[in-house]
Short mmCIF file of C-alpha atoms in Angstrom, two decimals:
data_model
loop_
_atom_site.label_atom_id
_atom_site.label_comp_id
_atom_site.label_asym_id
_atom_site.label_seq_id
_atom_site.Cartn_x
_atom_site.Cartn_y
_atom_site.Cartn_z
CA MET A 17 18.06 18.76 -13.41
CA PRO A 18 17.50 18.29 -9.65
CA THR A 19 19.87 16.06 -7.74
CA LEU A 20 18.65 13.08 -5.78
CA ASP A 21 18.59 13.54 -2.03
CA THR A 22 20.02 10.25 -0.72
CA HIS A 23 18.79 11.23 2.73
CA ASP A 24 15.19 11.22 1.57
CA PRO A 25 13.68 8.10 3.22
CA HIS A 26 11.99 6.99 -0.01
CA ILE A 27 15.15 7.36 -2.11
CA ALA A 28 17.27 5.73 0.59
CA ASN A 29 14.87 2.78 0.69
CA ILE A 30 15.10 2.35 -3.13
CA PHE A 31 18.91 2.30 -2.93
CA ARG A 32 18.88 -0.12 0.00
CA ARG A 33 16.54 -2.58 -1.80
CA ALA A 34 18.58 -2.33 -5.04
CA THR A 35 21.77 -3.00 -3.10
CA GLN A 36 20.23 -5.97 -1.31
CA GLU A 37 18.95 -7.49 -4.59
CA ARG A 38 22.37 -7.13 -6.21
CA GLU A 39 23.97 -8.81 -3.18
CA HIS A 40 21.43 -11.67 -3.33
CA GLN A 41 22.11 -12.05 -7.04
CA ASP A 42 25.87 -12.07 -6.50
CA LYS A 43 25.44 -14.78 -3.84
CA ARG A 44 23.26 -16.88 -6.19
CA LEU A 45 25.86 -16.53 -8.95
CA ALA A 46 28.85 -17.32 -6.68
CA ASP A 47 27.01 -20.37 -5.37
CA ILE A 48 26.68 -21.74 -8.92
CA PHE A 49 30.49 -21.77 -9.19
CA GLY A 50 31.16 -22.71 -5.53
CA THR A 51 33.22 -19.55 -5.04
CA GLN A 52 33.10 -16.53 -2.75
CA LYS A 53 33.16 -14.00 -5.59
CA VAL A 54 31.39 -14.10 -8.93
CA PRO A 55 33.96 -15.25 -11.51
CA LYS A 56 34.53 -13.71 -14.96
CA VAL A 57 33.20 -15.32 -18.15
CA THR A 58 35.64 -17.92 -19.49
CA GLU A 59 35.23 -21.18 -21.34
CA GLU A 60 35.52 -22.98 -18.02
CA THR A 61 32.90 -20.87 -16.22
CA LEU A 62 30.55 -21.12 -19.21
CA ALA A 63 30.85 -24.94 -19.05
CA ILE A 64 29.94 -24.82 -15.29
CA TYR A 65 26.99 -22.46 -15.97
CA LEU A 66 25.73 -24.63 -18.86
CA HIS A 67 25.76 -27.72 -16.59
CA TYR A 68 23.90 -25.73 -13.91
CA LEU A 69 21.26 -24.52 -16.37
CA ASN A 70 20.76 -28.00 -17.78
CA GLN A 71 20.01 -29.15 -14.25
CA HIS A 72 17.78 -26.26 -13.18
CA LEU A 73 15.96 -24.78 -16.19
CA GLU A 74 12.34 -25.97 -16.04
CA VAL A 75 11.05 -27.28 -19.35
CA PRO A 76 8.83 -26.48 -21.14
CA CYS A 77 10.10 -22.96 -21.10
CA GLN A 78 8.87 -20.11 -23.28
CA LEU A 79 11.21 -17.28 -24.19
CA THR A 80 11.10 -13.96 -25.95
CA GLY A 81 13.69 -11.34 -26.90
CA ILE A 82 14.92 -8.77 -24.44
CA GLU A 83 15.25 -5.88 -26.94
CA SER A 84 15.83 -5.07 -30.58
CA LEU A 85 19.65 -5.32 -30.25
CA GLY A 86 22.11 -8.11 -30.72
CA CYS A 87 20.74 -10.92 -32.86
CA PHE A 88 17.54 -8.92 -33.31
CA ALA A 89 19.32 -5.71 -34.47
CA TRP A 90 17.89 -6.05 -37.95
CA GLU A 91 14.58 -4.81 -36.51
CA ALA A 92 15.89 -1.48 -35.26
CA SER A 93 15.68 0.27 -38.62
CA TYR A 94 12.04 -0.75 -38.95
CA ILE A 95 11.16 0.28 -35.43
CA PHE A 96 13.11 3.53 -35.19
CA GLY A 97 13.70 4.44 -38.80
CA ARG A 98 12.00 3.53 -42.01
CA ARG A 99 8.55 2.34 -41.22
CA ARG A 100 7.79 -0.10 -44.00
CA PRO A 101 5.22 -2.42 -42.38
CA LYS A 102 4.89 -4.81 -45.31
CA GLU A 103 8.62 -5.26 -45.71
CA TYR A 104 8.99 -5.65 -41.94
CA ALA A 105 6.25 -8.32 -41.84
CA GLN A 106 7.96 -10.26 -44.68
CA ARG A 107 11.34 -10.22 -42.92
CA LYS A 108 9.70 -11.30 -39.65
CA LYS A 109 8.49 -14.46 -41.39
CA LYS A 110 12.08 -15.43 -42.18
CA GLU A 111 14.09 -13.99 -39.27
CA PRO A 112 13.70 -14.19 -35.52
CA SER A 113 12.12 -11.16 -33.87
CA TYR A 114 12.52 -9.94 -30.32
CA THR A 115 8.71 -9.83 -30.10
CA ASP A 116 8.28 -13.49 -31.04
CA ILE A 117 7.58 -16.23 -28.47
CA TYR A 118 9.88 -19.26 -28.67
CA THR A 119 9.82 -22.67 -27.03
CA PHE A 120 13.19 -23.67 -25.60
CA LEU A 121 14.43 -26.92 -27.19
CA SER A 122 18.01 -27.35 -25.97
CA PHE A 123 21.36 -25.74 -25.44
CA GLU A 124 23.95 -25.82 -28.22
CA ASP A 125 27.07 -27.78 -27.30
CA ALA A 126 29.45 -25.08 -28.57
CA TYR A 127 29.99 -21.79 -26.74
CA ASP A 128 32.70 -19.20 -26.24
CA PRO A 129 33.36 -16.29 -23.85
CA TYR A 130 32.47 -13.70 -26.44
CA ASP A 131 29.09 -15.09 -27.61
CA GLY A 132 28.17 -17.08 -24.52
CA LEU A 133 25.68 -19.89 -24.54
CA ALA A 134 23.34 -20.45 -27.46
CA VAL A 135 19.96 -22.17 -27.48
CA LYS A 136 17.93 -23.99 -30.03
CA VAL A 137 14.38 -22.62 -30.05
CA LYS A 138 11.17 -23.08 -32.03
CA ARG A 139 9.01 -20.10 -32.80
CA VAL A 140 5.55 -20.78 -31.46
CA PRO A 141 3.27 -19.60 -34.29
CA ASP A 142 5.02 -21.29 -37.21
CA SER A 143 7.42 -23.83 -35.62
CA LYS A 144 10.41 -22.29 -37.43
CA ARG A 145 13.64 -23.15 -35.63
CA PHE A 146 16.51 -20.85 -34.75
CA VAL A 147 19.75 -20.87 -32.76
CA LEU A 148 19.86 -17.72 -30.61
CA PRO A 149 22.20 -16.29 -27.97
CA PHE A 150 20.84 -17.15 -24.54
CA ALA A 151 21.82 -13.68 -23.26
CA HIS A 152 19.34 -12.04 -25.67
CA LEU A 153 16.38 -13.87 -24.27
CA LYS A 154 14.11 -13.70 -21.26
CA ALA A 155 11.39 -15.98 -19.86
CA THR A 156 7.84 -15.01 -20.72
CA GLU A 157 6.44 -16.24 -17.42
CA LYS A 158 7.20 -13.85 -14.58
CA PRO A 159 7.75 -14.29 -11.77
CA SER A 160 9.21 -17.74 -12.19
CA ASN A 161 12.29 -19.77 -11.51
CA ASN A 162 13.15 -19.61 -15.22
CA ALA A 163 12.84 -15.80 -15.28
CA GLN A 164 15.30 -15.61 -12.37
CA LEU A 165 17.71 -18.06 -14.02
CA LEU A 166 17.73 -16.13 -17.28
CA ASP A 167 18.06 -12.75 -15.58
CA ASP A 168 20.99 -14.00 -13.46
CA TYR A 169 22.73 -15.47 -16.53
CA VAL A 170 22.31 -12.26 -18.53
CA VAL A 171 23.65 -10.05 -15.71
CA TRP A 172 26.63 -12.39 -15.18
CA PHE A 173 27.40 -12.77 -18.85
CA VAL A 174 27.16 -9.07 -19.70
CA ASN A 175 29.10 -7.86 -16.64
CA GLY A 176 31.62 -10.75 -16.55
CA ARG A 177 33.05 -10.31 -20.07
CA ARG A 178 35.14 -7.28 -19.15
#
């Protein structure tokens, strides 16, 4: 496998832009907490982030799953393993799917540093309601303020639990 030439102007530009975006994201996140550095995930920082999101998330907001992991892990065996379309379709009627579109309803009051924030959502086609981890969702409308808010939260939550 060839190695990347970091002196190649195209590769260097990609690294520079990625570094700048990460720095901008870190600044946005630190600003939420009023700190110089991005803090770790704790009950206290989750409370601060929840308050921030309640003030800044634009409603109505439509969401979908990021991937077939986490709360959507039940789907992996149907996607990557046994392909039983009828059984999969029946389960999708009862359980939330990462491919579904949801309308954001509200945040749950309870949260913890392991699971993070949870949201009440309503599945668009059938109005079935679920409570899902906020870190497993993304905004359907991109680019948008909500897409940036969700992406920032996911990056902070996943990286800040260490």
